[in-house]
Amino acid sequence: MLLGPISLVDSAIFVLLLIPQLFYHAGVLSTLGISVKVLPFLLLQLPHHLYHEWYLLKPEQRSPFSRKATIYQDIVIRCIRYAFATFPPTVSRVFLSKWVALPFLRYRLLRHGYLQSPIFYKEVVRQGFRGLWLIHDDKSDPDLIIYYCHGEHPAPKPGRTLIWRSGGGFLMGSTYFYLEFLMTWLTRLQQQGYRNPACFALEYTLVPHARAPTQLNETRAGYQFLLDTLGRESAKKICVSGDSAGGTLVLSMLLYNLTADYDSQLANRLERPGLALLLSPWTHLVSELNRNTASDYLDQHTLHLFARQYAGRAAMTDEVLSPGLCVDKWKNVEPENGFRIVYGAEEMFAPPIEEIATRMKRNGVLIKAYRREGSVHVWPVVDMFLGQSRVERVAGIDLLASCIVSTSMAPKSPNDLAATMPTTRGKRTYYYESHDSDQDYDDHVQTLAPAPPPSRRPPNISSQAQPQPQPQPTDPLVVPPGPLELALDVRTKFAVARIKRIMQADEDIGKVAQATPTAMAKALELFMVSLITKGAAEARRPTNASGSGGGGKRITAQHLKSALMADPQFDFLSEQCASVPDESAGGGGSGGKKGRAKSEAKSEDSMEEEGAPTKKRGRGVGKREHVD
């Protein structure tokens, strides 16, 4: 499943869904108070900052994020930054809640031709945790499991199977807000060769309904549930993942294997997962390394307040709750394929992420960090919601999928050559580049160049001839044997929905499919012109050996039949042509021919009379003609 970019109409629908939920969950007075408080920002501060940065500053003076962003993306990030720093959590969590996110996703699916979700999902509720289970085929076992974590419910409830721990500072967020992101991720994994990838998205209890170690125990319980359900040997095909605070819980769960201090019922050691894939993890709960930046939407003071509400004084001393404090234990908790960390160069957590990656490297851990220049916190999720094209929206997801495919967890089927992603063929918006020589990074950190910024003015084309670049040799494209098939079910009786589904499977093929009705109409027009021309030639052809006969102006079915049968390229119509009677069989011998000749002559006379110019009638003309 790959939906199109979020439009302004989609944004308006989201606001309409949000307003009643704010009144219901946050309260009328809180909602009205926030509305009054936000008006000066929307009417004065936001326009002033946008005008100053976009029209008064030079491009190199603007913040790194705004240099590559559109004005719509810049507005959204500024609004999120303001809300994160000023809105109370009781209001902020409504924006990401199930009651807003799920109806919005259903609207988006319906707008793209889906009457129901193309990927199966259901809630899983067990004692001690809860979550969402997503899978392509719920009747078959998964060959890859992603464990993702996010919070929303006020009390501990059971969870799901591929766990992705989503962020929210332990105080806000919902798995349903990430549902489109997770479904798209599963779709891209299936297109990479996995038969039936699945995801269990854990919803941990939010602060202040519970504090540490409740969230850690729920995370371990969800992982234990996967092992008990799918077998202990399934740990090798589980990728534990999470962003922001969810990444913190992933690291805490791995470090907890070395201790038994938090819950005696969960003190047993868990099998190590196949891979740990983290998006902008919150490694140091309270640290001077967490610094505000001009581009990111996170706020240091607010996050440190969240951290103290979550862990109290332990936020600065406990290396399990604040994994960035751990120095020398990473080798003992390393997953089978190590760690992968994806983050933005302009986010608040960039310095602590680089510090923990360096420590892991010194411990002998397999660690690869991917940093994209000019990007903010959890940029793959941000691009998914704010990207202006399908290619831009899935750039981060494709990077996450490639992190999994490049390990021993890669799909095992013979057709899993994992060539390229269908819709990003030759169009990826990120590029692997070596880091600058003057920066002190180890070889485990790779820099991803940001997508080129959208052009805001016509390019300056020089009048002098530029040297043409020499073509570089490229490797041949390996195409797997067998017929090519779309990795999406396009069966539907609605033509428009069918074309949209084809476009979602492959953008290039979708463009062809979108133009198919026009091409077919033109092809039919050319076919009819050719057929009528050949039928007219058959009508004018002499009917006897002396060269007489024929020359009629009327094209009959027999003439069209003769034209089709005489041309070998129309042999596929021979069965239809055989059902048309020959000329001798249709009119009763010579009498039929005479009758047809008489009718043809009559029709010719009538055509000549119709073609003759009419004379003006004077007085009495009609009467004289009647007498004659």
XYZ file of C-alpha atoms in Angstrom:
628
model
C 0.000 0.000 0.000
C 1.413 3.343 -1.059
C -0.950 6.309 -0.893
C -0.377 9.658 -2.532
C 0.918 12.799 -0.799
C -1.235 14.550 1.779
C -2.986 17.472 0.097
C -4.459 20.663 1.515
C -7.892 19.046 1.370
C -6.542 16.146 3.442
C -5.185 18.639 5.971
C -8.589 20.318 6.205
C -10.261 16.938 6.782
C -7.752 16.199 9.557
C -8.624 19.485 11.290
C -12.359 18.739 11.014
C -11.790 15.334 12.621
C -9.594 16.876 15.316
C -11.879 19.660 16.586
C -14.665 17.516 18.133
C -12.095 15.175 19.705
C -10.332 18.125 21.325
C -13.594 19.256 22.912
C -14.392 15.727 24.075
C -11.001 14.544 25.381
C -9.218 17.770 26.358
C -12.287 19.650 27.541
C -14.102 22.691 26.229
C -12.296 25.196 28.443
C -8.828 23.775 27.660
C -9.543 23.774 23.936
C -10.854 27.343 23.951
C -7.913 28.476 26.086
C -5.394 26.926 23.693
C -7.240 28.422 20.703
C -6.979 31.921 22.163
C -3.342 31.366 23.119
C -2.335 30.185 19.646
C -3.888 33.124 17.749
C -0.930 35.536 18.238
C 1.427 32.856 16.971
C -0.652 32.120 13.863
C -1.466 35.739 13.037
C 1.777 37.503 14.005
C 4.785 35.335 14.853
C 4.454 32.710 12.126
C 3.992 35.151 9.184
C 6.799 37.367 10.504
C 9.267 34.470 10.841
C 8.351 33.056 7.434
C 8.716 36.411 5.678
C 12.028 37.122 7.396
C 13.591 33.741 6.639
C 12.203 33.150 3.150
C 12.383 36.636 1.648
C 14.928 38.671 3.629
C 17.663 36.117 4.284
C 19.916 34.607 1.662
C 19.565 30.839 1.147
C 22.865 30.122 2.907
C 21.679 32.134 5.938
C 18.485 30.152 6.443
C 18.204 27.115 8.691
C 19.453 23.888 7.070
C 15.966 22.362 7.047
C 14.246 25.324 5.363
C 16.886 25.364 2.604
C 15.614 22.053 1.267
C 11.976 22.226 2.408
C 8.915 23.677 0.745
C 7.096 26.522 2.450
C 4.269 24.120 3.382
C 6.723 21.771 5.113
C 8.375 24.698 6.895
C 5.006 25.947 8.186
C 4.074 22.510 9.528
C 7.411 22.042 11.326
C 7.164 25.507 12.894
C 3.638 24.766 14.124
C 4.766 21.421 15.590
C 7.694 23.136 17.325
C 5.362 25.698 18.874
C 2.839 23.063 19.967
C 5.535 20.800 21.431
C 6.924 23.613 23.570
C 3.646 25.224 24.706
C 0.712 22.776 24.529
C -0.033 20.642 27.602
C 0.237 16.863 26.978
C -3.526 16.433 27.490
C -4.055 18.502 24.343
C -1.043 17.328 22.316
C -1.862 13.628 22.643
C -5.299 14.188 21.045
C -3.566 15.144 17.775
C -1.954 11.686 17.617
C -4.813 9.697 19.151
C -6.650 6.739 17.658
C -9.919 8.665 17.411
C -8.375 11.175 15.008
C -5.742 9.080 13.207
C -7.915 6.049 12.371
C -10.826 7.956 10.709
C -8.273 10.034 8.814
C -6.557 6.890 7.509
C -9.902 5.408 6.439
C -10.685 8.606 4.555
C -7.283 8.466 2.846
C -7.825 4.835 1.847
C -11.268 5.620 0.435
C -9.901 8.576 -1.527
C -7.362 6.257 -3.153
C -9.915 3.595 -4.115
C -9.642 1.237 -1.117
C -12.978 0.267 0.399
C -11.113 -1.589 3.138
C -7.550 -1.807 4.384
C -5.274 -3.741 1.969
C -3.258 -5.005 4.965
C -4.873 -6.989 7.760
C -4.643 -5.464 11.235
C -6.301 -6.057 14.589
C -5.873 -5.112 18.213
C -4.163 -7.575 20.539
C -4.919 -7.236 24.244
C -3.127 -9.371 26.825
C -2.385 -9.129 30.509
C 0.394 -6.589 30.888
C 0.536 -5.112 27.371
C -1.452 -4.292 24.233
C -0.732 -3.411 20.607
C -1.603 -3.731 16.908
C -0.883 -6.768 14.738
C -0.343 -6.041 11.027
C 0.281 -8.703 8.384
C -0.393 -9.211 4.672
C -1.830 -12.724 5.023
C -3.209 -13.491 8.464
C -3.629 -17.173 7.518
C 0.129 -17.730 6.988
C 3.153 -17.460 9.255
C 5.313 -14.338 8.849
C 8.833 -14.620 7.464
C 9.865 -11.285 9.021
C 8.569 -9.588 12.163
C 9.057 -5.941 13.080
C 8.528 -5.052 16.739
C 7.512 -1.375 17.011
C 6.420 0.469 20.174
C 4.172 3.493 20.745
C 1.944 4.635 23.585
C -1.638 5.754 23.985
C -3.707 3.744 26.428
C -4.101 4.915 30.031
C -3.646 1.492 31.608
C -1.488 -1.520 30.715
C -3.174 -3.707 28.121
C -1.975 -6.494 25.812
C -0.214 -5.838 22.513
C 0.809 -6.979 18.979
C 3.334 -8.904 16.987
C 5.779 -6.828 14.990
C 6.778 -4.216 17.522
C 7.689 -0.756 16.509
C 8.223 1.525 19.461
C 7.086 4.960 18.432
C 8.063 8.154 20.123
C 6.143 10.829 21.946
C 8.357 11.555 24.924
C 6.558 8.872 27.008
C 3.568 11.278 27.274
C 1.866 11.299 23.879
C 1.386 9.292 20.705
C -0.608 6.401 19.292
C 0.170 3.418 17.108
C -2.786 4.368 14.911
C -1.038 7.599 14.003
C 1.795 5.453 12.594
C -0.522 2.969 10.876
C -0.038 4.282 7.315
C 3.725 4.458 7.892
C 3.852 0.844 9.114
C 1.604 -0.433 6.303
C 3.786 1.274 3.707
C 6.881 -0.231 5.318
C 5.390 -3.732 5.112
C 4.461 -3.118 1.477
C 8.020 -2.105 0.590
C 9.412 -5.131 2.414
C 7.104 -7.402 0.429
C 8.262 -5.729 -2.783
C 11.838 -6.475 -1.686
C 11.084 -10.205 -1.704
C 9.604 -11.066 1.689
C 6.657 -13.417 1.381
C 4.579 -12.338 4.376
C 6.169 -9.596 6.524
C 4.352 -8.641 9.723
C 4.505 -5.946 12.367
C 3.544 -5.842 16.028
C 3.132 -2.256 17.203
C 3.200 -2.015 20.988
C 1.278 0.694 22.811
C 2.933 1.322 26.140
C 1.234 3.150 28.998
C 1.767 6.888 28.893
C 3.003 9.080 31.703
C 1.465 10.151 34.113
C -0.789 7.062 34.168
C 2.308 4.986 34.915
C 6.026 5.610 35.426
C 9.149 3.546 34.910
C 9.648 0.609 34.912
C 6.031 -0.042 33.756
C 6.795 0.838 30.120
C 9.923 -1.338 30.128
C 7.995 -4.302 31.543
C 5.317 -3.873 28.857
C 8.003 -3.833 26.180
C 9.532 -7.050 27.479
C 6.092 -8.650 27.809
C 5.288 -7.831 24.190
C 8.563 -9.333 22.990
C 7.994 -12.406 25.171
C 4.525 -12.745 23.641
C 6.052 -12.916 20.159
C 8.513 -15.592 21.216
C 5.789 -17.659 22.904
C 3.424 -17.334 19.931
C 5.887 -17.873 17.076
C 8.463 -20.046 18.850
C 11.737 -19.235 20.577
C 13.630 -19.781 17.313
C 11.675 -16.900 15.724
C 13.901 -14.366 17.540
C 16.310 -14.448 14.579
C 13.636 -13.043 12.265
C 12.448 -10.309 14.649
C 13.651 -6.760 14.035
C 13.089 -4.615 17.126
C 12.537 -1.026 16.117
C 11.349 2.270 17.494
C 11.692 6.004 17.190
C 12.446 8.617 19.837
C 11.181 7.324 23.223
C 10.359 4.012 21.555
C 14.038 3.671 20.652
C 14.848 4.264 24.315
C 12.650 1.322 25.306
C 14.310 -0.944 22.726
C 17.761 -0.204 24.143
C 16.455 -0.529 27.711
C 14.949 -3.931 26.915
C 18.281 -5.187 25.570
C 20.239 -3.850 28.560
C 17.703 -5.310 30.978
C 18.920 -8.799 30.039
C 22.012 -8.081 32.160
C 19.988 -7.210 35.262
C 17.132 -8.629 37.310
C 16.180 -5.662 39.428
C 12.959 -4.394 37.889
C 10.465 -7.250 37.905
C 11.106 -10.733 39.230
C 8.436 -12.204 36.934
C 10.356 -10.999 33.874
C 13.853 -11.642 35.193
C 14.529 -14.453 32.722
C 16.830 -13.573 29.847
C 15.152 -13.085 26.482
C 16.625 -14.381 23.234
C 18.434 -11.691 21.293
C 16.543 -10.383 18.257
C 17.878 -10.528 14.725
C 18.376 -6.761 14.391
C 17.839 -3.492 16.275
C 16.762 -0.690 13.908
C 16.342 2.666 15.661
C 15.022 5.994 14.379
C 16.374 9.021 16.243
C 16.493 7.222 19.625
C 16.325 9.281 22.801
C 19.526 7.849 24.246
C 20.233 10.341 27.077
C 17.050 11.233 28.949
C 18.609 14.268 30.642
C 21.887 15.550 29.236
C 23.620 18.706 28.104
C 24.147 16.950 24.778
C 20.447 17.493 24.042
C 20.552 20.974 22.527
C 17.907 22.951 20.655
C 18.604 23.591 16.969
C 17.237 26.110 14.484
C 15.648 23.354 12.387
C 14.313 20.723 14.785
C 10.861 20.801 16.355
C 11.932 19.312 19.727
C 12.459 21.478 22.798
C 15.114 20.651 25.402
C 13.259 22.015 28.439
C 10.047 20.138 27.578
C 11.872 16.849 26.952
C 13.825 17.021 30.200
C 10.546 17.674 32.014
C 9.041 14.575 30.351
C 12.114 12.520 31.308
C 11.870 13.439 34.990
C 8.169 12.588 35.015
C 9.012 9.210 33.468
C 12.049 8.134 35.515
C 12.535 10.691 38.291
C 16.126 11.026 39.473
C 17.026 7.761 37.753
C 16.889 9.628 34.428
C 20.406 10.904 35.168
C 21.883 7.813 36.855
C 20.259 4.565 35.625
C 21.920 3.173 32.482
C 18.952 0.887 31.778
C 16.372 3.685 31.752
C 18.812 6.129 30.111
C 20.856 3.865 27.763
C 23.243 6.647 26.774
C 24.885 6.295 30.189
C 25.980 2.722 29.392
C 29.655 2.551 28.418
C 30.946 -1.015 28.157
C 28.043 -3.501 28.078
C 26.886 -3.217 24.476
C 28.781 -6.252 23.213
C 26.906 -8.446 25.701
C 23.470 -7.355 24.439
C 24.229 -7.021 20.710
C 21.544 -8.480 18.388
C 22.620 -11.089 15.863
C 22.994 -8.513 13.063
C 23.954 -5.583 15.267
C 22.457 -2.089 15.401
C 21.274 0.328 12.706
C 20.508 3.942 13.632
C 18.847 6.481 11.302
C 18.770 10.127 12.356
C 18.869 13.704 11.076
C 21.901 15.947 11.265
C 19.791 18.906 12.465
C 17.883 17.175 15.252
C 18.407 17.713 18.964
C 19.484 14.103 19.543
C 22.255 14.070 16.900
C 25.203 14.605 19.351
C 24.100 11.940 21.888
C 23.318 9.476 19.081
C 26.820 9.913 17.683
C 28.279 9.437 21.165
C 26.459 6.151 21.806
C 27.317 4.916 18.295
C 30.995 5.591 18.996
C 30.802 3.700 22.303
C 29.180 0.717 20.599
C 31.906 0.724 17.972
C 34.610 0.734 20.659
C 32.893 -2.237 22.333
C 33.269 -4.224 19.100
C 29.568 -4.030 18.213
C 28.371 -4.114 14.600
C 26.848 -0.635 14.340
C 25.940 1.425 11.279
C 24.522 4.926 11.661
C 22.882 6.813 8.794
C 22.776 10.586 9.152
C 20.912 12.724 6.604
C 22.008 16.310 6.279
C 19.439 19.051 6.778
C 16.887 16.679 8.325
C 15.027 16.790 11.628
C 13.956 14.331 14.312
C 12.531 11.025 12.940
C 12.810 12.269 9.354
C 11.526 9.037 7.691
C 8.178 9.536 9.470
C 8.178 13.282 8.753
C 8.819 12.648 5.047
C 6.026 10.074 5.012
C 3.500 12.719 6.071
C 4.967 15.856 4.467
C 6.600 14.500 1.294
C 5.403 16.169 -1.910
C 5.773 13.064 -4.098
C 5.609 9.305 -3.698
C 9.365 9.063 -4.167
C 10.040 11.579 -1.404
C 7.519 9.936 0.926
C 9.118 6.484 0.788
C 12.789 7.545 0.749
C 13.194 6.938 4.480
C 11.139 3.738 4.408
C 13.294 2.398 1.585
C 16.380 3.090 3.702
C 14.840 1.163 6.611
C 13.981 -1.735 4.302
C 17.513 -1.802 2.878
C 18.928 -1.951 6.433
C 17.013 -5.207 6.959
C 17.629 -6.696 3.512
C 21.401 -6.167 3.821
C 21.595 -8.540 6.819
C 21.211 -12.289 7.273
C 17.469 -11.619 7.637
C 17.200 -11.045 3.874
C 14.457 -13.006 2.058
C 15.494 -16.524 1.108
C 13.365 -17.204 -1.997
C 15.214 -17.490 -5.372
C 13.486 -14.419 -6.775
C 14.760 -12.223 -3.951
C 17.518 -10.633 -5.979
C 16.199 -7.460 -4.359
C 17.087 -5.320 -7.289
C 15.465 -1.934 -6.833
C 12.339 -0.529 -5.336
C 9.687 -0.245 -8.061
C 8.687 3.371 -7.556
C 12.139 4.757 -6.805
C 13.960 3.318 -9.773
C 16.677 5.857 -10.521
C 14.886 8.519 -8.442
C 16.026 8.054 -4.838
C 16.128 11.227 -2.808
C 19.020 10.175 -0.603
C 22.519 9.119 -1.523
C 25.202 7.334 0.424
C 28.223 9.588 0.724
C 31.377 9.517 2.779
C 31.574 12.089 5.578
C 33.615 15.252 5.300
C 37.296 14.816 6.086
C 37.327 17.583 8.710
C 34.681 15.911 10.882
C 35.646 13.404 13.528
C 33.337 10.490 12.721
C 34.214 6.848 12.546
C 33.596 4.733 9.474
C 30.408 3.361 11.024
C 28.613 6.688 10.429
C 27.392 7.290 6.890
C 26.116 10.646 5.716
C 23.030 10.803 3.534
C 22.869 13.858 1.328
C 19.470 15.550 1.475
C 17.201 15.755 -1.524
C 17.884 18.818 -3.690
C 15.656 21.734 -2.638
C 12.679 22.557 -4.865
C 13.482 25.211 -7.450
C 11.943 28.594 -6.629
C 13.250 30.540 -9.614
C 14.215 29.727 -13.233
C 17.715 28.274 -13.541
C 20.508 30.545 -14.719
C 21.509 28.984 -18.038
C 24.866 30.119 -19.353
C 25.144 31.103 -23.007
C 28.521 29.399 -23.284
C 28.642 25.794 -24.327
C 29.187 23.454 -21.417
C 31.327 20.336 -21.788
C 29.209 17.227 -22.083
C 29.822 14.610 -19.382
C 31.173 11.323 -20.582
C 28.781 8.409 -20.164
C 29.773 6.067 -17.354
C 29.499 2.306 -17.756
C 26.647 0.832 -15.758
C 25.985 -2.670 -14.594
C 23.334 -4.544 -16.556
C 19.934 -4.750 -14.893
C 19.283 -8.274 -13.683
C 15.678 -9.250 -14.375
C 14.421 -12.395 -12.628
C 13.009 -15.106 -14.921
C 9.291 -15.539 -15.330
C 6.495 -13.073 -15.991
C 6.636 -9.732 -14.243
C 3.846 -9.267 -11.753
C 2.666 -6.284 -9.745
C 3.039 -6.719 -6.004
C -0.485 -5.401 -5.473
C -3.948 -6.818 -6.056
C -5.583 -4.557 -8.664
C -8.777 -6.546 -9.082
C -11.761 -4.224 -8.934
C -14.704 -3.496 -11.192
C -14.052 0.249 -11.087
C -11.663 1.336 -13.835
C -10.489 4.487 -12.037
C -9.730 2.557 -8.841
C -7.894 -0.098 -10.854
C -5.635 2.518 -12.458
C -4.956 4.087 -9.045
C -3.947 0.729 -7.593
C -1.589 0.106 -10.505
C -0.024 3.526 -9.897
C 0.414 2.662 -6.223
C 2.279 -0.519 -7.150
C 4.621 1.113 -9.655
C 4.668 4.782 -10.552
C 6.107 4.246 -14.038
C 3.603 1.544 -14.961
C 0.890 3.671 -13.387
C 1.650 6.540 -15.748
C 1.207 4.166 -18.686
C -2.019 2.824 -17.195
C -3.318 6.342 -16.688
C -2.776 7.103 -20.368
C -4.221 3.759 -21.526
C -7.842 4.958 -22.072
C -6.647 7.792 -24.317
C -4.296 5.480 -26.208
C -7.032 2.867 -26.664
C -9.488 5.480 -27.958
C -6.916 6.702 -30.478
C -6.073 3.129 -31.523
C -9.781 2.369 -32.036
C -10.161 5.517 -34.119
C -7.228 4.548 -36.359
C -8.557 1.001 -36.678
C -12.007 2.226 -37.772
C -10.505 4.658 -40.305
C -8.398 1.849 -41.782
C -11.351 -0.557 -41.838
C -13.736 1.902 -43.538
C -11.086 2.820 -46.117
C -10.526 -0.833 -47.024
C -14.283 -1.471 -47.035
C -14.778 1.396 -49.488
C -12.091 -0.073 -51.751
C -13.932 -3.412 -51.683
C -17.202 -1.666 -52.585
C -15.629 0.001 -55.649
C -13.958 -3.205 -56.860
C -15.483 -4.735 -60.096
C -17.713 -7.747 -59.423
C -17.160 -9.675 -62.729
C -14.325 -10.632 -65.039
C -15.182 -8.022 -67.673
C -14.459 -5.241 -65.209
C -18.040 -4.070 -65.000
C -20.179 -3.947 -61.896
C -19.167 -2.620 -58.503
C -18.449 1.026 -58.004
C -21.228 1.398 -55.444
C -21.210 4.115 -52.839
C -22.675 1.989 -50.083
C -20.428 -0.123 -47.817
C -22.131 -3.291 -46.653
C -21.191 -5.867 -44.035
C -19.938 -8.120 -46.826
C -17.478 -5.415 -47.944
C -16.112 -5.093 -44.389
C -15.858 -8.877 -44.163
C -13.865 -9.044 -47.412
C -11.541 -6.276 -46.204
C -10.839 -8.065 -42.912
C -10.380 -11.514 -44.475
C -7.963 -10.147 -47.077
C -5.611 -8.656 -44.467
C -3.604 -11.287 -42.498
C -3.103 -8.960 -39.494
C -6.822 -9.280 -38.733
C -6.841 -13.082 -38.677
C -7.876 -13.010 -35.006
C -11.279 -11.737 -36.244
C -11.839 -14.683 -38.601
C -14.351 -16.312 -36.250
C -16.457 -13.159 -36.091
C -16.222 -12.673 -39.862
C -17.415 -16.240 -40.502
C -20.771 -15.400 -38.898
C -21.444 -12.706 -41.545
C -23.330 -14.243 -44.569
C -21.872 -13.929 -48.043
C -23.471 -11.537 -50.521
C -25.111 -14.317 -52.590
C -26.816 -15.808 -49.531
C -28.402 -12.677 -48.206
C -30.828 -11.472 -50.917
C -32.346 -14.509 -52.671
C -30.183 -14.784 -55.785
C -30.393 -12.341 -58.669
C -33.621 -10.884 -57.408
C -31.879 -9.820 -54.274
C -29.103 -8.226 -56.293
C -31.612 -6.355 -58.461
C -33.461 -5.192 -55.394
C -30.286 -3.957 -53.856
C -29.243 -2.297 -57.110
C -32.618 -0.588 -57.339
C -32.407 0.606 -53.746
C -28.852 1.799 -54.326
C -29.967 3.721 -57.428
C -32.826 5.213 -55.485
C -30.539 6.224 -52.680
C -28.120 7.755 -55.202
C -30.958 9.741 -56.806
C -32.105 10.940 -53.419
C -28.554 11.945 -52.558
C -28.292 13.905 -55.836
C -31.606 15.638 -55.151
C -30.505 16.518 -51.656
C -27.231 17.818 -52.997
C -28.899 20.032 -55.689
C -29.393 23.684 -54.783
C -32.997 24.621 -53.947
C -34.675 27.464 -55.853
C -36.630 30.239 -54.244
C -40.315 29.900 -54.590
C -42.329 32.844 -55.877
C -46.057 33.352 -55.734
C -47.972 30.564 -57.417
C -44.929 28.490 -58.108
C -46.113 25.611 -56.030
C -49.499 25.666 -57.776
C -48.021 25.606 -61.272
C -45.724 22.744 -60.363
C -48.718 20.824 -59.079
C -50.621 21.376 -62.333
C -47.686 20.174 -64.400
